[in-house]
Amino acid sequence: MAHPISAFQAAYISIEVLIALVSVPGNILVIWAVKMNQALRDATFCFIVSLAVADVAVGALVIPLAIIINIGPQMEFYTCLMVACPVLILTESSILALLAIAVDRYLRVKIPVRYKSMVTPRRAAVAIACCWIVSFLVGLTPMFGWNNLNKMRRTQELNSSHTEFVITCQFETVISMEYMVYFNFFVWVLPPLLLMLFIYLEVFNLIRKQLNKKVSSSSNDPQKYYGKELKIAKSLALVLFLFALSWLPLHVLNCITLFCPSCETPHILTYIAIFLTHGNSAMNPIVYAFRIKKFRTAFLQIWNQYFCCKTNKNATSTTTAETGN
């Protein structure tokens, strides 16, 4: 039986619920905007939808599971492992979606003429499917055996089968720190983040070269194109920066746990790191709303059409009056 919830845990649960209440509607709005707005149907925004789906799942699935883990109920080892794995899947999905977005922006500025023929909706869909397949394989690796089951059996000298192995469910109890650091962080988090950093630096370099060229009066369209690309690239680079800022502290704490077992990390730092990782799912819609005009327009359109009855009535009466005239 789980111990009673402390005041600190109650505060933690309240903050997590608040994050979920912001993250889920915000990212559903992103998906809705892309669905209803034809101007948001290119490959970049398809990858953004994939990222938004992962963020919705964080709010709707990962945060409730994180609350369960924080309470620490008694459950069978592999059941606890299934509770812990979704966050690994969705983290990897977010990283790969961000990488796909970065590559897409690079292709847009590197080969603008051939871009549409190369990056077709079908190829974008295949890329998204591959990202999710890889995410499931990486995130479910602990289920395939890279976990703490044998270590716990040795520690507790249990010879029973794993189906009878009941534990207090905690993330670090079932997930191996070797997996989290050597495989998850050093292979599937840090290298993609560094790769994206180099890609965006190259994107900005290519755009600035184009904008700095001396152009004739007949070359306004390329200047306009690269100016627009620069704005969007800055916004998406900000999304990447916020993701790195949100997730690196927790991975640094994991490294400390693995490489310095005697070091005691204050619990408050761990909670702050967890809040940052979950809170990142609520940040992206805010960035899109303030930084990307197409999204801002789509959000206002949804608000006016579905939520603001007064605006709808005014628009209808105006249309009727114009028709009568």
CSV table of C-alpha atoms in Angstrom, one decimal:
chain,number,residue,atom,x,y,z
A,1,MET,CA,0.0,0.0,0.0
A,2,ALA,CA,1.4,3.4,-1.0
A,3,HIS,CA,2.3,5.9,1.8
A,4,PRO,CA,0.0,8.9,2.3
A,5,ILE,CA,0.6,11.9,0.0
A,6,SER,CA,2.7,14.6,1.7
A,7,ALA,CA,2.2,18.3,1.3
A,8,PHE,CA,5.2,18.4,-1.0
A,9,GLN,CA,3.8,15.7,-3.2
A,10,ALA,CA,0.5,17.5,-3.3
A,11,ALA,CA,2.3,20.7,-4.5
A,12,TYR,CA,4.1,18.6,-7.1
A,13,ILE,CA,0.9,17.0,-8.4
A,14,SER,CA,-0.8,20.4,-8.6
A,15,ILE,CA,2.0,21.9,-10.7
A,16,GLU,CA,2.0,18.8,-13.0
A,17,VAL,CA,-1.8,19.1,-13.5
A,18,LEU,CA,-1.4,22.8,-14.3
A,19,ILE,CA,1.3,22.0,-16.9
A,20,ALA,CA,-1.0,19.3,-18.4
A,21,LEU,CA,-3.9,21.7,-18.6
A,22,VAL,CA,-1.8,24.2,-20.6
A,23,SER,CA,0.0,21.6,-22.7
A,24,VAL,CA,-2.9,19.5,-24.0
A,25,PRO,CA,-5.2,22.3,-25.2
A,26,GLY,CA,-2.3,24.3,-26.6
A,27,ASN,CA,-0.9,21.5,-28.7
A,28,ILE,CA,-4.4,20.4,-29.8
A,29,LEU,CA,-4.8,23.9,-31.1
A,30,VAL,CA,-1.6,23.6,-33.1
A,31,ILE,CA,-2.8,20.4,-34.7
A,32,TRP,CA,-6.2,22.0,-35.3
A,33,ALA,CA,-4.6,25.0,-36.9
A,34,VAL,CA,-2.6,22.9,-39.4
A,35,LYS,CA,-5.7,20.8,-40.3
A,36,MET,CA,-7.9,23.8,-41.1
A,37,ASN,CA,-5.4,26.2,-42.7
A,38,GLN,CA,-4.2,25.3,-46.2
A,39,ALA,CA,-1.1,27.6,-45.7
A,40,LEU,CA,0.2,25.3,-43.0
A,41,ARG,CA,0.2,22.1,-45.0
A,42,ASP,CA,3.9,22.0,-46.1
A,43,ALA,CA,6.4,19.5,-44.7
A,44,THR,CA,7.7,21.7,-41.9
A,45,PHE,CA,4.3,22.0,-40.4
A,46,CYS,CA,3.7,18.3,-40.8
A,47,PHE,CA,6.7,17.7,-38.6
A,48,ILE,CA,5.4,20.3,-36.2
A,49,VAL,CA,2.2,18.3,-35.9
A,50,SER,CA,4.2,15.2,-35.1
A,51,LEU,CA,6.0,17.2,-32.3
A,52,ALA,CA,2.6,18.5,-31.1
A,53,VAL,CA,1.2,15.0,-31.0
A,54,ALA,CA,4.1,14.0,-28.7
A,55,ASP,CA,3.5,17.0,-26.5
A,56,VAL,CA,-0.2,16.2,-26.2
A,57,ALA,CA,0.8,12.7,-25.1
A,58,VAL,CA,3.1,14.2,-22.5
A,59,GLY,CA,0.3,16.1,-21.0
A,60,ALA,CA,-2.4,13.4,-21.3
A,61,LEU,CA,-0.3,10.3,-20.6
A,62,VAL,CA,3.2,11.0,-19.3
A,63,ILE,CA,2.2,13.5,-16.6
A,64,PRO,CA,-0.4,11.2,-15.1
A,65,LEU,CA,2.1,8.3,-15.1
A,66,ALA,CA,4.7,10.6,-13.5
A,67,ILE,CA,2.3,11.4,-10.8
A,68,ILE,CA,1.7,7.7,-10.2
A,69,ILE,CA,5.4,7.0,-10.0
A,70,ASN,CA,5.9,9.9,-7.6
A,71,ILE,CA,3.3,8.4,-5.3
A,72,GLY,CA,5.2,5.1,-5.5
A,73,PRO,CA,2.5,2.4,-5.5
A,74,GLN,CA,3.3,-1.3,-5.1
A,75,MET,CA,3.3,-3.1,-8.5
A,76,GLU,CA,4.9,-5.8,-10.5
A,77,PHE,CA,8.3,-4.9,-12.0
A,78,TYR,CA,7.4,-5.0,-15.7
A,79,THR,CA,4.2,-3.1,-15.0
A,80,CYS,CA,6.2,-0.4,-13.4
A,81,LEU,CA,8.6,-0.5,-16.4
A,82,MET,CA,5.6,0.0,-18.8
A,83,VAL,CA,4.6,3.1,-16.7
A,84,ALA,CA,8.2,4.5,-17.0
A,85,CYS,CA,8.8,3.9,-20.7
A,86,PRO,CA,6.3,6.3,-22.4
A,87,VAL,CA,8.3,9.4,-21.4
A,88,LEU,CA,11.4,7.8,-23.1
A,89,ILE,CA,9.4,7.2,-26.3
A,90,LEU,CA,7.9,10.7,-26.4
A,91,THR,CA,11.2,12.4,-25.6
A,92,GLU,CA,12.9,10.6,-28.5
A,93,SER,CA,9.9,11.4,-30.8
A,94,SER,CA,10.3,15.1,-30.0
A,95,ILE,CA,14.0,15.1,-30.7
A,96,LEU,CA,13.6,13.3,-34.0
A,97,ALA,CA,10.7,15.7,-35.0
A,98,LEU,CA,13.0,18.6,-34.2
A,99,LEU,CA,15.8,17.1,-36.3
A,100,ALA,CA,13.4,16.5,-39.2
A,101,ILE,CA,12.3,20.2,-38.9
A,102,ALA,CA,15.9,21.3,-39.0
A,103,VAL,CA,16.8,19.2,-42.0
A,104,ASP,CA,13.7,20.5,-43.8
A,105,ARG,CA,14.6,24.2,-43.1
A,106,TYR,CA,18.1,23.4,-44.4
A,107,LEU,CA,16.8,22.0,-47.7
A,108,ARG,CA,14.5,25.0,-48.1
A,109,VAL,CA,17.4,27.4,-48.2
A,110,LYS,CA,20.0,25.1,-49.8
A,111,ILE,CA,17.9,24.0,-52.8
A,112,PRO,CA,14.9,26.3,-52.9
A,113,VAL,CA,14.2,25.5,-56.6
A,114,ARG,CA,14.2,21.7,-56.2
A,115,TYR,CA,12.8,21.6,-52.6
A,116,LYS,CA,9.1,20.9,-53.5
A,117,SER,CA,10.0,18.1,-55.9
A,118,MET,CA,12.3,16.5,-53.3
A,119,VAL,CA,10.3,17.0,-50.1
A,120,THR,CA,6.9,15.6,-51.1
A,121,PRO,CA,4.0,15.0,-48.6
A,122,ARG,CA,4.5,11.3,-49.1
A,123,ARG,CA,8.2,11.5,-48.2
A,124,ALA,CA,7.4,13.7,-45.2
A,125,ALA,CA,4.9,11.1,-44.0
A,126,VAL,CA,7.5,8.3,-44.4
A,127,ALA,CA,10.0,10.4,-42.4
A,128,ILE,CA,7.5,11.0,-39.6
A,129,ALA,CA,6.6,7.2,-39.5
A,130,CYS,CA,10.4,6.4,-39.3
A,131,CYS,CA,10.8,8.9,-36.5
A,132,TRP,CA,8.1,7.2,-34.4
A,133,ILE,CA,9.3,3.7,-35.1
A,134,VAL,CA,12.8,4.6,-34.0
A,135,SER,CA,11.3,6.4,-30.9
A,136,PHE,CA,9.4,3.2,-29.9
A,137,LEU,CA,12.5,1.1,-30.4
A,138,VAL,CA,14.7,3.4,-28.3
A,139,GLY,CA,12.1,4.0,-25.6
A,140,LEU,CA,11.1,0.4,-25.2
A,141,THR,CA,14.7,-0.9,-25.0
A,142,PRO,CA,14.3,-1.3,-21.2
A,143,MET,CA,11.4,-3.7,-21.9
A,144,PHE,CA,13.8,-5.8,-24.0
A,145,GLY,CA,16.1,-6.4,-21.0
A,146,TRP,CA,18.2,-3.3,-20.4
A,147,ASN,CA,16.7,-2.6,-16.9
A,148,ASN,CA,17.4,-3.1,-13.2
A,149,LEU,CA,15.6,-6.4,-12.7
A,150,ASN,CA,18.7,-8.6,-12.3
A,151,LYS,CA,20.4,-6.0,-10.1
A,152,MET,CA,17.3,-5.8,-7.8
A,153,ARG,CA,17.2,-9.6,-7.6
A,154,ARG,CA,20.8,-9.8,-6.7
A,155,THR,CA,20.4,-7.1,-4.1
A,156,GLN,CA,17.3,-8.6,-2.5
A,157,GLU,CA,18.4,-12.2,-3.1
A,158,LEU,CA,15.1,-13.2,-4.8
A,159,ASN,CA,14.9,-16.4,-6.8
A,160,SER,CA,11.2,-16.0,-7.8
A,161,SER,CA,10.1,-15.3,-11.3
A,162,HIS,CA,9.7,-11.7,-12.4
A,163,THR,CA,5.9,-12.1,-12.5
A,164,GLU,CA,5.9,-12.4,-8.7
A,165,PHE,CA,8.4,-9.6,-8.2
A,166,VAL,CA,6.5,-6.7,-6.6
A,167,ILE,CA,8.3,-3.4,-6.0
A,168,THR,CA,7.6,0.2,-5.0
A,169,CYS,CA,7.4,1.7,-8.4
A,170,GLN,CA,10.0,4.5,-8.9
A,171,PHE,CA,11.7,5.5,-12.2
A,172,GLU,CA,15.2,4.9,-11.0
A,173,THR,CA,14.2,1.6,-9.5
A,174,VAL,CA,13.4,0.0,-12.8
A,175,ILE,CA,15.3,2.1,-15.4
A,176,SER,CA,19.0,1.5,-15.6
A,177,MET,CA,21.2,4.7,-15.3
A,178,GLU,CA,23.6,3.0,-17.7
A,179,TYR,CA,20.8,2.9,-20.3
A,180,MET,CA,19.8,6.5,-19.5
A,181,VAL,CA,23.3,8.0,-19.8
A,182,TYR,CA,25.3,5.8,-22.3
A,183,PHE,CA,22.4,4.9,-24.7
A,184,ASN,CA,19.6,7.4,-24.2
A,185,PHE,CA,21.7,10.6,-23.6
A,186,PHE,CA,25.1,9.9,-25.3
A,187,VAL,CA,23.5,8.3,-28.4
A,188,TRP,CA,20.0,9.5,-28.9
A,189,VAL,CA,19.8,12.9,-27.2
A,190,LEU,CA,23.1,14.7,-27.3
A,191,PRO,CA,24.3,13.9,-30.9
A,192,PRO,CA,21.0,14.9,-32.5
A,193,LEU,CA,21.0,18.2,-30.5
A,194,LEU,CA,24.6,19.0,-31.6
A,195,LEU,CA,23.7,18.0,-35.2
A,196,MET,CA,20.7,20.4,-35.1
A,197,LEU,CA,22.9,23.1,-33.7
A,198,PHE,CA,25.2,22.8,-36.7
A,199,ILE,CA,22.3,22.6,-39.1
A,200,TYR,CA,20.7,25.8,-37.9
A,201,LEU,CA,24.1,27.6,-37.9
A,202,GLU,CA,24.5,26.6,-41.5
A,203,VAL,CA,20.9,27.6,-42.3
A,204,PHE,CA,21.5,31.1,-40.8
A,205,ASN,CA,24.8,31.3,-42.7
A,206,LEU,CA,23.2,30.4,-46.0
A,207,ILE,CA,20.3,32.9,-45.5
A,208,ARG,CA,22.6,35.7,-44.5
A,209,LYS,CA,24.8,35.1,-47.6
A,210,GLN,CA,21.7,35.4,-49.8
A,211,LEU,CA,20.4,38.5,-48.0
A,212,ASN,CA,23.8,40.2,-48.2
A,213,LYS,CA,24.0,39.8,-52.0
A,214,LYS,CA,23.7,42.9,-54.1
A,215,VAL,CA,20.5,42.3,-56.0
A,216,SER,CA,18.8,44.2,-58.8
A,217,SER,CA,15.3,45.6,-58.5
A,218,SER,CA,14.0,42.6,-60.4
A,219,SER,CA,15.2,40.2,-57.6
A,220,ASN,CA,12.8,41.2,-54.9
A,221,ASP,CA,11.2,37.7,-54.7
A,222,PRO,CA,14.4,35.9,-53.6
A,223,GLN,CA,15.0,38.6,-51.0
A,224,LYS,CA,11.5,38.2,-49.7
A,225,TYR,CA,11.8,34.4,-49.7
A,226,TYR,CA,15.0,34.4,-47.7
A,227,GLY,CA,13.7,37.1,-45.3
A,228,LYS,CA,10.7,34.9,-44.5
A,229,GLU,CA,12.9,31.9,-44.1
A,230,LEU,CA,15.1,33.7,-41.7
A,231,LYS,CA,12.1,34.6,-39.5
A,232,ILE,CA,10.8,31.1,-39.5
A,233,ALA,CA,14.3,29.6,-38.9
A,234,LYS,CA,14.7,31.9,-35.9
A,235,SER,CA,11.4,30.7,-34.4
A,236,LEU,CA,12.1,27.0,-34.9
A,237,ALA,CA,15.7,27.5,-33.5
A,238,LEU,CA,14.1,29.0,-30.4
A,239,VAL,CA,11.9,25.9,-30.1
A,240,LEU,CA,15.1,23.8,-30.3
A,241,PHE,CA,16.8,26.0,-27.7
A,242,LEU,CA,13.9,25.7,-25.3
A,243,PHE,CA,13.9,21.9,-25.7
A,244,ALA,CA,17.6,21.7,-24.9
A,245,LEU,CA,17.2,24.1,-22.0
A,246,SER,CA,14.3,22.0,-20.6
A,247,TRP,CA,15.9,18.5,-21.0
A,248,LEU,CA,19.6,18.9,-20.4
A,249,PRO,CA,19.4,19.6,-16.7
A,250,LEU,CA,17.7,16.2,-16.1
A,251,HIS,CA,20.3,14.4,-18.2
A,252,VAL,CA,23.1,16.2,-16.3
A,253,LEU,CA,21.5,15.0,-13.0
A,254,ASN,CA,21.4,11.4,-14.5
A,255,CYS,CA,25.1,11.7,-15.3
A,256,ILE,CA,25.9,12.8,-11.7
A,257,THR,CA,23.8,9.9,-10.4
A,258,LEU,CA,25.8,7.4,-12.5
A,259,PHE,CA,29.3,8.8,-12.3
A,260,CYS,CA,29.2,10.0,-8.7
A,261,PRO,CA,27.1,7.6,-6.7
A,262,SER,CA,28.2,9.2,-3.4
A,263,CYS,CA,27.0,12.6,-4.6
A,264,GLU,CA,23.7,13.6,-3.1
A,265,THR,CA,21.5,15.7,-5.4
A,266,PRO,CA,18.9,17.9,-3.6
A,267,HIS,CA,15.4,16.6,-4.3
A,268,ILE,CA,14.3,20.1,-5.2
A,269,LEU,CA,16.7,20.2,-8.2
A,270,THR,CA,15.3,16.9,-9.4
A,271,TYR,CA,11.8,18.2,-9.2
A,272,ILE,CA,12.7,21.4,-11.0
A,273,ALA,CA,14.4,19.4,-13.8
A,274,ILE,CA,11.2,17.2,-14.1
A,275,PHE,CA,9.0,20.3,-14.3
A,276,LEU,CA,11.2,21.7,-17.0
A,277,THR,CA,10.9,18.6,-19.1
A,278,HIS,CA,7.2,18.4,-18.8
A,279,GLY,CA,6.7,22.2,-19.1
A,280,ASN,CA,8.5,22.2,-22.5
A,281,SER,CA,5.4,20.6,-24.0
A,282,ALA,CA,3.5,23.7,-23.1
A,283,MET,CA,6.1,26.1,-24.5
A,284,ASN,CA,5.9,25.4,-28.2
A,285,PRO,CA,2.3,26.6,-28.9
A,286,ILE,CA,3.2,29.9,-27.2
A,287,VAL,CA,6.3,30.3,-29.4
A,288,TYR,CA,4.3,29.5,-32.5
A,289,ALA,CA,1.6,32.1,-31.5
A,290,PHE,CA,4.0,34.9,-30.9
A,291,ARG,CA,6.7,34.1,-33.5
A,292,ILE,CA,5.0,32.5,-36.6
A,293,LYS,CA,2.4,34.7,-38.3
A,294,LYS,CA,0.7,31.8,-40.1
A,295,PHE,CA,0.0,30.1,-36.7
A,296,ARG,CA,-1.1,33.3,-35.1
A,297,THR,CA,-3.6,33.9,-38.0
A,298,ALA,CA,-4.9,30.3,-37.7
A,299,PHE,CA,-5.3,30.6,-33.9
A,300,LEU,CA,-7.3,33.8,-34.3
A,301,GLN,CA,-9.4,32.2,-37.0
A,302,ILE,CA,-10.2,29.2,-34.7
A,303,TRP,CA,-11.0,31.5,-31.8
A,304,ASN,CA,-13.3,33.8,-33.9
A,305,GLN,CA,-15.0,30.9,-35.7
A,306,TYR,CA,-15.5,28.4,-32.8
A,307,PHE,CA,-15.2,30.2,-29.5
A,308,CYS,CA,-16.1,33.9,-29.9
A,309,CYS,CA,-19.9,33.9,-30.5
A,310,LYS,CA,-20.1,37.7,-30.5
A,311,THR,CA,-17.6,37.9,-33.4
A,312,ASN,CA,-19.5,35.2,-35.3
A,313,LYS,CA,-22.8,37.1,-34.9
A,314,ASN,CA,-21.2,40.4,-36.0
A,315,ALA,CA,-19.6,38.7,-39.0
A,316,THR,CA,-22.9,37.1,-40.0
A,317,SER,CA,-24.9,40.4,-39.7
A,318,THR,CA,-22.2,42.2,-41.7
A,319,THR,CA,-22.4,39.6,-44.5
A,320,THR,CA,-26.2,39.8,-44.5
A,321,ALA,CA,-26.2,43.6,-44.7
A,322,GLU,CA,-23.7,43.5,-47.6
A,323,THR,CA,-25.8,41.0,-49.4
A,324,GLY,CA,-28.9,43.1,-49.0
A,325,ASN,CA,-27.1,46.1,-50.4
